[in-house]
XYZ file of C-alpha atoms in Angstrom:
480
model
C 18.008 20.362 23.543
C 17.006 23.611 21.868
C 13.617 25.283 22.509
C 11.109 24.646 19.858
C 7.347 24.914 19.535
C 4.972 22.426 18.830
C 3.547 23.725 15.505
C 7.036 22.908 14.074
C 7.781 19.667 15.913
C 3.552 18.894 13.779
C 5.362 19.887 10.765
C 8.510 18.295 10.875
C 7.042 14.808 11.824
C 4.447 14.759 8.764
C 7.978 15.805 6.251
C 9.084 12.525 8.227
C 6.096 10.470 7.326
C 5.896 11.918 3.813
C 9.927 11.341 3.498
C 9.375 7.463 4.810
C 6.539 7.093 2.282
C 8.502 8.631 -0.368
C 11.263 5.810 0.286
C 8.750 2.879 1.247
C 7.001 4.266 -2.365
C 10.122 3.588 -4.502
C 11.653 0.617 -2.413
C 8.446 -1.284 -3.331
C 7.878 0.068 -6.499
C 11.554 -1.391 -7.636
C 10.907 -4.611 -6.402
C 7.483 -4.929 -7.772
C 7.911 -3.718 -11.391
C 9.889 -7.196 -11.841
C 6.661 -8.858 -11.551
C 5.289 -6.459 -13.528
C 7.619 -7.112 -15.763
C 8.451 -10.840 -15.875
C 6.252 -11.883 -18.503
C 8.803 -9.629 -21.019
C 11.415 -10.899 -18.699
C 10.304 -14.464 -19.656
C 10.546 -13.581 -23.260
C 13.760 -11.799 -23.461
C 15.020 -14.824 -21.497
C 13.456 -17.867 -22.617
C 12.317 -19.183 -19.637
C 9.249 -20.317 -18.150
C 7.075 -18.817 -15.299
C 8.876 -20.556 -12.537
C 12.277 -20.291 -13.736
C 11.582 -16.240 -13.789
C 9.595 -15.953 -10.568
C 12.404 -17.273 -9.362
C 14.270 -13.975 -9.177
C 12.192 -12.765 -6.482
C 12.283 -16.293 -4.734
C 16.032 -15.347 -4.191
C 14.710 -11.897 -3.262
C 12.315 -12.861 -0.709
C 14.791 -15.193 1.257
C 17.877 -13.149 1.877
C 15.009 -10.435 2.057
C 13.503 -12.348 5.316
C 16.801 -13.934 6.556
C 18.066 -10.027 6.858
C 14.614 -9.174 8.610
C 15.276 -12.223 11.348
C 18.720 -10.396 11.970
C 17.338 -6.981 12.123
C 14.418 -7.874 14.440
C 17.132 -8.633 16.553
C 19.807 -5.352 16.177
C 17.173 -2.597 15.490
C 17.150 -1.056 18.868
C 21.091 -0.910 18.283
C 20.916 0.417 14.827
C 21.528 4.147 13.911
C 18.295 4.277 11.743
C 19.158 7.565 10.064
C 22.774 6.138 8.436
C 21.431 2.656 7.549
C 18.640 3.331 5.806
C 19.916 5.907 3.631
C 22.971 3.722 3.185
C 21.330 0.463 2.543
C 18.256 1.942 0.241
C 20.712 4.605 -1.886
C 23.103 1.159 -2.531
C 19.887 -0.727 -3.283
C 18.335 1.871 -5.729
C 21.805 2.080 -7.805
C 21.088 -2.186 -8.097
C 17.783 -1.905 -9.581
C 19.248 0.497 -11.991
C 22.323 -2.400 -12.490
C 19.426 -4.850 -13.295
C 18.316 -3.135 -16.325
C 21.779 -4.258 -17.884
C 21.878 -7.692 -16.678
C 22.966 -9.802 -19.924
C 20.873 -13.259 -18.534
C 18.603 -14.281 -15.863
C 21.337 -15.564 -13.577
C 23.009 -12.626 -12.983
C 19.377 -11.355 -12.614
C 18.762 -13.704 -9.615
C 22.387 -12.340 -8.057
C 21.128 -8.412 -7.729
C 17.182 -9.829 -6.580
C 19.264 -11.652 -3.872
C 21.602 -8.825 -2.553
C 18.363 -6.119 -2.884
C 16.533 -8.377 -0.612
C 19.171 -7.832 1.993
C 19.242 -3.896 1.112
C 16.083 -3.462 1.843
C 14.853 -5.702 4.774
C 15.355 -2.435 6.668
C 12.890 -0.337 5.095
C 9.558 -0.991 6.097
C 10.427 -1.690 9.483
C 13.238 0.777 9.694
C 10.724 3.598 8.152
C 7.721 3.103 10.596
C 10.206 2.795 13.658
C 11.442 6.071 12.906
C 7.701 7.686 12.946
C 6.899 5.377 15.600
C 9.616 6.968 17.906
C 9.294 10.425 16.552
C 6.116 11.123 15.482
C 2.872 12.383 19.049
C 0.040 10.173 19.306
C -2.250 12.834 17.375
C -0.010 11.920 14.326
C 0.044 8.199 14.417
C -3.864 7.896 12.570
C -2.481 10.351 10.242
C 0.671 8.488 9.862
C -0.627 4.775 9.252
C -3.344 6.435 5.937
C -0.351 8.322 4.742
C 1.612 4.955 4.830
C -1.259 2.863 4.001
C -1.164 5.137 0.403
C 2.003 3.888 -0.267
C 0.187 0.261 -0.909
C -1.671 2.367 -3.793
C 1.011 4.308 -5.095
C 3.818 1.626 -5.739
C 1.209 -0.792 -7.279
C 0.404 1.924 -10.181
C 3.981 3.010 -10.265
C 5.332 -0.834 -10.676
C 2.738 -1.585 -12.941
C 1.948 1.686 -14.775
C 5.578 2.332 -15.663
C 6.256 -1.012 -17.478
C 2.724 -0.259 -19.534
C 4.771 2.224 -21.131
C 7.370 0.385 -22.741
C 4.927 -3.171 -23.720
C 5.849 -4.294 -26.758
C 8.276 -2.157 -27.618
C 11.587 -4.524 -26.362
C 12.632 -2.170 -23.982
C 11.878 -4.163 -20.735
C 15.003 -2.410 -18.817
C 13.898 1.106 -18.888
C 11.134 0.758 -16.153
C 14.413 -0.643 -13.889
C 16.456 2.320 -15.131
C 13.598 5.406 -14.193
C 12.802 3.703 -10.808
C 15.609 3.149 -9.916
C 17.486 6.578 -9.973
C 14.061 7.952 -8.160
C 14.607 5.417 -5.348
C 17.801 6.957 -4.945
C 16.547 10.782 -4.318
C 13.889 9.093 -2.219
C 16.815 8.223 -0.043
C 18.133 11.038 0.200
C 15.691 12.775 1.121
C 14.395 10.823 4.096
C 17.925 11.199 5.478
C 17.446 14.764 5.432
C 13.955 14.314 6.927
C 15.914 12.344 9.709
C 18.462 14.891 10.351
C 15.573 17.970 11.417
C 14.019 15.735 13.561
C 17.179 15.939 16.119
C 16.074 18.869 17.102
C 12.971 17.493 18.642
C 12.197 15.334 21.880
C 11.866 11.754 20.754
C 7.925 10.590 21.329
C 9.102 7.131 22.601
C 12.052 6.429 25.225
C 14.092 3.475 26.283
C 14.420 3.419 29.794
C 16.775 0.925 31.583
C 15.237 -1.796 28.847
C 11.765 -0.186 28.875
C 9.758 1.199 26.783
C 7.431 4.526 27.597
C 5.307 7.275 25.863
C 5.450 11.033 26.743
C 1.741 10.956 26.524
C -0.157 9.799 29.231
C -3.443 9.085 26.963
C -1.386 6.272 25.305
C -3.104 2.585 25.717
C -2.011 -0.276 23.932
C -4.636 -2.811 22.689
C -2.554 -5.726 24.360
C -0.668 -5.525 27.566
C 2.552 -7.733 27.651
C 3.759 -7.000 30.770
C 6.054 -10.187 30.718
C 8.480 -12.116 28.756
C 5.750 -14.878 28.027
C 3.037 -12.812 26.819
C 5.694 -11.032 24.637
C 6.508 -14.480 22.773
C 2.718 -15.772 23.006
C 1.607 -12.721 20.995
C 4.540 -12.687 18.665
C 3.965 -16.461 17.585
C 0.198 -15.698 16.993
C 0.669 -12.457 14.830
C 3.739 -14.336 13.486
C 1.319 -17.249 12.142
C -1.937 -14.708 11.189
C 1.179 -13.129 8.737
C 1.999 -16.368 7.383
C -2.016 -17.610 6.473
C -2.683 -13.491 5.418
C 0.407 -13.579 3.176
C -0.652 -17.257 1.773
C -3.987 -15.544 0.458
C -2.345 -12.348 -0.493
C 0.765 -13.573 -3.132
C -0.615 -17.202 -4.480
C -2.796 -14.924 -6.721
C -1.561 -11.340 -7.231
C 1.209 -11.996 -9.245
C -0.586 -14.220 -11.798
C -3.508 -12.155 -12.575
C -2.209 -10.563 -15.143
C -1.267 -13.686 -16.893
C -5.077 -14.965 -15.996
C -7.079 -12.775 -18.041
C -4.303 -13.300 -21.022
C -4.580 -16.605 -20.963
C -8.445 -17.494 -19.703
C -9.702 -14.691 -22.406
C -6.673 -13.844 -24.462
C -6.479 -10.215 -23.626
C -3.562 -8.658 -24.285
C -0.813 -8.267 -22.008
C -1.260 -4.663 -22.239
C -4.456 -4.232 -20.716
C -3.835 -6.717 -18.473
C -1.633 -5.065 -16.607
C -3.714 -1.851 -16.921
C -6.547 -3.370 -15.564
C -4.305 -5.015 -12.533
C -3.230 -1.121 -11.679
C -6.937 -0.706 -10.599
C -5.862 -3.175 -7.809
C -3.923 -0.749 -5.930
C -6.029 2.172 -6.094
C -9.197 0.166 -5.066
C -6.745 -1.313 -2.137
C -6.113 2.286 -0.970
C -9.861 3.397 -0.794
C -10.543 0.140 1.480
C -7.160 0.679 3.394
C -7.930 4.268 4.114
C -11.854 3.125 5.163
C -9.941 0.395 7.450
C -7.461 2.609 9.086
C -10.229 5.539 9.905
C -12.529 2.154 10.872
C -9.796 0.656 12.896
C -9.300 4.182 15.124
C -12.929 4.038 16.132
C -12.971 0.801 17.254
C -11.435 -0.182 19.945
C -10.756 -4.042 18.741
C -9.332 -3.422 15.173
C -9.403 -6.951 14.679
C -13.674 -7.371 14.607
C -12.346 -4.839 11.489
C -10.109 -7.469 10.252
C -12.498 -10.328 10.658
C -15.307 -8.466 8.498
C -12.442 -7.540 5.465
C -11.299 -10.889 5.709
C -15.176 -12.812 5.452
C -15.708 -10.239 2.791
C -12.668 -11.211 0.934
C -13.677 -15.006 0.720
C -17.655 -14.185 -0.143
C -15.651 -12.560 -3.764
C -13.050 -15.294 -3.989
C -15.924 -18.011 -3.909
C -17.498 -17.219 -7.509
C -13.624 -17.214 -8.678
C -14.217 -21.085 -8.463
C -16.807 -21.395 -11.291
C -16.294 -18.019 -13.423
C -13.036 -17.644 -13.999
C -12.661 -19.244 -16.922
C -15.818 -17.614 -18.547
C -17.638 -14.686 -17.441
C -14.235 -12.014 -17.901
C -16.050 -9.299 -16.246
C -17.195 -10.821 -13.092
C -13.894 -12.653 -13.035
C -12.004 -9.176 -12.875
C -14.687 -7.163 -10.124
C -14.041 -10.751 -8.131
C -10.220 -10.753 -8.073
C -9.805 -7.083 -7.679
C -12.105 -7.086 -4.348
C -10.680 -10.067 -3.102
C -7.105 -8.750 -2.960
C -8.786 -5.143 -1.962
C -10.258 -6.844 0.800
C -7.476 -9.766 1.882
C -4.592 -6.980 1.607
C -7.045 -4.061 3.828
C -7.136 -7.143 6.296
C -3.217 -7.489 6.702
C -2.950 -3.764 7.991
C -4.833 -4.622 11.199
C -1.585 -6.672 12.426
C 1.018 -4.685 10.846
C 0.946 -0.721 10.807
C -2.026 -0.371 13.101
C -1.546 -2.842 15.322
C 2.914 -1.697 15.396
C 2.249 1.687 16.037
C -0.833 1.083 18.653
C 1.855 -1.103 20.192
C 4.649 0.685 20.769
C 4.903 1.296 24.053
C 5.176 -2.137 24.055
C 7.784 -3.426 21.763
C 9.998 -2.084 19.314
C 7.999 -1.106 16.141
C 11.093 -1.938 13.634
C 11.467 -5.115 15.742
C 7.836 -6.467 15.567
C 7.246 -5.664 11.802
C 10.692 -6.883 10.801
C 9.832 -10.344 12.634
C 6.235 -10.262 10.505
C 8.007 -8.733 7.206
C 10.238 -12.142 7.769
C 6.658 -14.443 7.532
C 5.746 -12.059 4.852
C 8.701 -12.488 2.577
C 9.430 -15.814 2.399
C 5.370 -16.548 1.107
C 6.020 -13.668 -1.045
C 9.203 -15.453 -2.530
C 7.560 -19.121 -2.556
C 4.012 -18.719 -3.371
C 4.143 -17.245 -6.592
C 6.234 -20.639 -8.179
C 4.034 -22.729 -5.874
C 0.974 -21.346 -7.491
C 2.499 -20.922 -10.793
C 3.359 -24.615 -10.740
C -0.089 -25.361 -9.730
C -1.518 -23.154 -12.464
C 0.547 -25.179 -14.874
C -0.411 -28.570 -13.711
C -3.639 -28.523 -12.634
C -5.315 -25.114 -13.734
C -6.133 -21.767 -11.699
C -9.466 -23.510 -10.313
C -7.415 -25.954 -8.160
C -5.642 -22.706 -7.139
C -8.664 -20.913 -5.748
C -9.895 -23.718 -3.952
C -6.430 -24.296 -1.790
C -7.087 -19.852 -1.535
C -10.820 -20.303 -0.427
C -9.522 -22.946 2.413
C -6.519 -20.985 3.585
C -8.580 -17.916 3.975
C -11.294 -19.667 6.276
C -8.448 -20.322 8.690
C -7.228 -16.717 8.069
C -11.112 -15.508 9.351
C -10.695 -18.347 12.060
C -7.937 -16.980 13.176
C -8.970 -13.474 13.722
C -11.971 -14.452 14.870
C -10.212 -15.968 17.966
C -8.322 -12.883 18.269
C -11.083 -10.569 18.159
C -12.608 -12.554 21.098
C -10.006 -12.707 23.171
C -9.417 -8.657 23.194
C -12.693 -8.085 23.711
C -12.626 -10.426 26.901
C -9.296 -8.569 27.914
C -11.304 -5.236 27.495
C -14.440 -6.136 29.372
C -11.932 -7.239 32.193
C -10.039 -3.630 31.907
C -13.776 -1.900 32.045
C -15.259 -3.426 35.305
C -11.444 -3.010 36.843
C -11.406 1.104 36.163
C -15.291 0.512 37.256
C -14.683 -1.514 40.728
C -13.196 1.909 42.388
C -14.131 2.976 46.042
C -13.654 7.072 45.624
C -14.039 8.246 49.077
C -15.005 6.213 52.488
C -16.557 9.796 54.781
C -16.177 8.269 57.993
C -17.616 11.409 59.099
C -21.042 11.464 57.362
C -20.970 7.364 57.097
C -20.973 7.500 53.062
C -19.064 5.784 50.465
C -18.631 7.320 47.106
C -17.754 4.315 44.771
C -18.108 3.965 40.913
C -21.207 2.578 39.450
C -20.406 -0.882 38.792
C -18.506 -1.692 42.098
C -18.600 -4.824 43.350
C -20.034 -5.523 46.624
C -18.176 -8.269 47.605
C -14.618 -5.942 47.114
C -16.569 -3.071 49.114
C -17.494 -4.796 51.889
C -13.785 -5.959 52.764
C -12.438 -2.677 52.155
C -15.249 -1.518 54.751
C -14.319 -4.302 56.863
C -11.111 -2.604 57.653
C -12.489 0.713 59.128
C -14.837 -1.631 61.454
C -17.925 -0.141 59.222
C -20.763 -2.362 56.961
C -22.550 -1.905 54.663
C -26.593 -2.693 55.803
C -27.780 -4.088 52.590
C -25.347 -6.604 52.214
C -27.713 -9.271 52.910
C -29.844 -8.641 50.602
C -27.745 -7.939 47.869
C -25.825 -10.355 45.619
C -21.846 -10.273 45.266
C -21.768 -8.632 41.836
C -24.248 -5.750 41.683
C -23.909 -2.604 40.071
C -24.930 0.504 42.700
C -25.591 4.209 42.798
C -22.543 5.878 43.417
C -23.125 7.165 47.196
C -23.788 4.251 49.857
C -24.819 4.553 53.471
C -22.936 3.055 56.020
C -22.642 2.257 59.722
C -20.283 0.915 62.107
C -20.025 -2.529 63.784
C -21.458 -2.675 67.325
C-alpha cells in the first residue's frame, strides 16, 4: 500500500461519512415521502388508510427478509459495488412510482425497494465502521445521527410543496433522481478510501482494531454471549420500534382530524419533528461519549418520553397546542433513545461483531414494526379512537424503560468488575528491600498467595480483612 499521511486518511474518512449520509439522506427520504404523501395517495386512489399504508407493509417485509439474509453475507459482500448497485437501481424505482397508474402496481415497486435498500443503513455504517480511526467514530455517529433530521424535512417538506395542487408524483420524481447522484457519489467516496489501511481487520475469523485505546462496552468473548446479547438488543428494537411507528405516521392525520387543520400545516408542523429529533440526538450522542454506560442515557430519554406521552391520554382531543409540544417530544425523546442500541452501541462494538451484521439483524426488528404498526394503529384509530392508541403506547414504553433499565444495571456490574480487576495488580515484589508495590485497591486475600510463593508474608494479615483497599507500598518479611 502507498505511503500516505494521516491528515488525508482524516479527510478522506469524513468525505466517507458525509458520502454515506448523503445516501442514507435520500434512501430514507424516498421511502418516507410515501407517508408523507399517502393521505393524497389515498385520494388519488380511493382507498382507505389501511389499504394505502399498505404499500410500505410490503416495503417493510421484503425490506427485513433482505436484512435477515444480509446479516448473514455482509462480511462476504463487496460493499463498494452493492451499494451503489442496489441504491442507484432503487432510486430509478422511486422515480418509476411517480407513474404508477393504481395502488397495486404501487405495492409491487414498495416491495422490490425494500429489498434494494436493506443494504443501506447497515452497509453505510459498516463501511465507516471499518474505515473510519476511533477519533472519528463520535464525529461519525452526530454526522449520521443528522441524517434522522434531514430526511424527515426532506420527506415531508418536499410534498408541502405540491398540497393541493394534484401533483402527488413530483415529490417521487425530484427525490428520486437525487438518490441516484447520492449513489454515485458514495461509490466514489469508496473508491479513495483504497488507498488507506482499513481501521478494522478480520483475522483468521476475528475481529481487531489498530488502536490499542479501543474498549468495547460488552465483551463477547464466546459464541453464547454473542447470541445472548443479540436476542436482548434484538427484543429492546422490537418494544423501541413499537413506540416509535404506532404514532409517527398518523400525526399528521391527528391534528386534521381532532382539530380540522389543514393537511397543509399538518405536515408542516410534523417537519418540526425531525429537527427537534436532531437537537436531542446530537445532545445524546455527545451524552452517550461521556458516559461510560450509554444506556443510563437511554433509560432517562426513554422515562422522559413516557412523562410527554402521558397527557396525550386526556388532551388530545382538545387542548391542540399541548397536544402538538406532547407528540413532538415524545417521538424526540423515544427516537434519541433508539440510537443508544444502534449507531452508538454498532460502532462502540465493533471489535466485536460485524457492524453491517448487527444493525442489519436490528434493521430486520425495525422493519417489520415499521411495516405493521402503522395499519395496526390505523385500524385501532378507526375502531376505537387515538386514546385507546396511546394507552397500548404508554404500556409498551414502560417495558421499553424496563428493559433498559436492566441493561443499564447489568453494564454497570460488568464495569465495577473490570475496575477492581485493572485495580487488584501486584506491580513489583523487591525481594531485596522486602516491599511490595501493588495498586490501591488490591485485595489481600490475592496478595498474600502470590507472597506465599516467594516463602514471604505479609505481617498485618491478621488483622486485616480479605477485601481491603491499601497504600500502594507494603512491608514484608519472610517465613521462619
Amino acid at each position: 500500500m502507498a505511503s500516505y499521511s494521516e491528515k488525508s486518511r482524516i479527510k478522506s474518512s469524513k468525505f466517507l461519512i458525509w458520502a454515506g449520509f448523503f445516501v442514507y439522506v435520500m434512501m430514507m427520504g424516498s421511502k418516507n415521502v410515501f407517508t408523507a404523501e399517502i393521505e393524497a395517495i389515498m385520494s388519488a386512489f380511493s382507498s382507505t388508510k389501511a389499504v394505502a399504508s399498505l404499500a410500505m407493509t410490503y416495503y417493510f417485509i421484503t425490506y427485513a427478509i433482505a436484512q435477515v439474509i444480509l446479516s448473514i453475507l455482509y462480511s462476504r459482500l463487496n460493499l463498494k459495488l452493492y451499494l451503489s448497485i442496489t441504491l442507484g437501481l432503487s432510486g430509478i424505482l422511486t422515480v418509476i412510482l411517480g407513474v404508477m397508474p393504481n395502488i397495486n402496481s404501487i405495492y409491487v415497486i414498495c416491495a422490490i425497494n425494500g429489498i434494494l435498500q436493506a443494504g443501506c443503513y447497515g452497509g453505510v455504517m459498516a463501511c465507516i465502521s471499518k474505515y473510519s480511526p476511533l477519533s472519528l467514530l463520535p464525529y461519525a455517529n452526530r454526522v449520521m445521527c443528522a441524517g434522522s433530521a434531514i430526511y424527515g424535512v426532506i420527506a415531508y417538506g418536499v410534498p408541502a410543496l405540491f398540497v393541493g395542487s394534484g401533483k402527488w408524483n413530483y415529490p417521487f420524481f425530484i427525490l428520486g433522481a437525487i438518490f441516484i447522484i447520492s449513489a454515485i457519489l458514495f461509490f466514489i467516496a469508496m473508491q479513495n478510501m483504497k488507498k488507506y489501511p482499513p481501521a478494522i481487520l478480520v483475522e483468521k475469523g476475528k475481529i481487531q482494531t489498530t488502536d490499542k485505546n479501543e474498549k468495547p462496552l460488552f465483551n463477547l468473548s464466546s459464541k453464547k454471549k454473542k447470541f445472548t446479547f443479540l436476542a436482548v438488543m434484538l427484543f429492546l428494537s422490537l418494544i423501541a420500534n413499537v413506540m416509535y411507528y404506532l404514532i409517527m405516521q398518523w400525526i399528521p392525520s391527528m391534528l386534521n382530524e381532532e382539530f380540522n387543520m389543514p393537511l397543509s400545516y399538518s405536515l408542516l408542523i410534523t417537519l418540526c419533528v425531525p429537527i427537534v429529533t436532531f437537537i436531542c440526538n446530537l445532545f445524546a450522542i455527545n451524552i452517550c461519549n461521556k458516559n461510560s454506560n450509554p444506556f443510563t442515557i437511554g433509560s432517562i430519554l426513554i422515562g422522559s418520553s413516557l412523562a410527554f406521552l402521558a397527557p396525550m391520554l386526556f388532551v388530545h382531543d382538545f387542548n391542540i397546542i399541548l397536544s402538538i409540544v406532547c407528540l413532538i417530544l415524545y417521538i424526540t425523546l423515544s427516537s434519541a433513545g433508539r440510537l443508544v442500541y444502534t449507531s452508538i452501541l454498532a460502532l462502540n462494538m465493533r471489535t466485536q461483531m460485524n457492524t453491517g451484521a448487527y444493525l442489519s439483524a436490528i434493521n430486520s426488528i425495525a422493519s417489520v414494526i415499521a411495516g405493521v404498526a402503522p395499519p395496526i394503529a390505523g385500524t385501532i384509530i378507526d375502531s376505537i379512537g387515538y386514546r385507546s392508541l396511546f394507552i397500548i403506547l404508554f404500556a409498551v414504553g414502560v417495558l421499553c424503560l424496563l428493559i433498559y433499565l436492566a441493561i443499564m444495571i447489568v453494564v454497570n456490574k460488568n464495569a465495577k468488575k473490570v475496575y477492581e480487576k485493572a485495580l487488584n495488580i501486584f506491580l513489583k515484589i523487591d525481594k531485596e528491600n522486602l516491599i511490595a508495590i501493588v495498586e490501591p485497591n488490591v485485595v489481600i486475600g490475592d496478595l498474600v498467595k502470590e507472597l506465599d510463593k516467594e516463602n514471604l508474608f505479609f505481617p498485618l494479615w491478621e488483622v486485616i480483612r480479605k477485601e481491603y483497599s491499601v497504600k500502594c507500598v507494603l512491608p514484608m518479611k519472610y517465613r521462619r
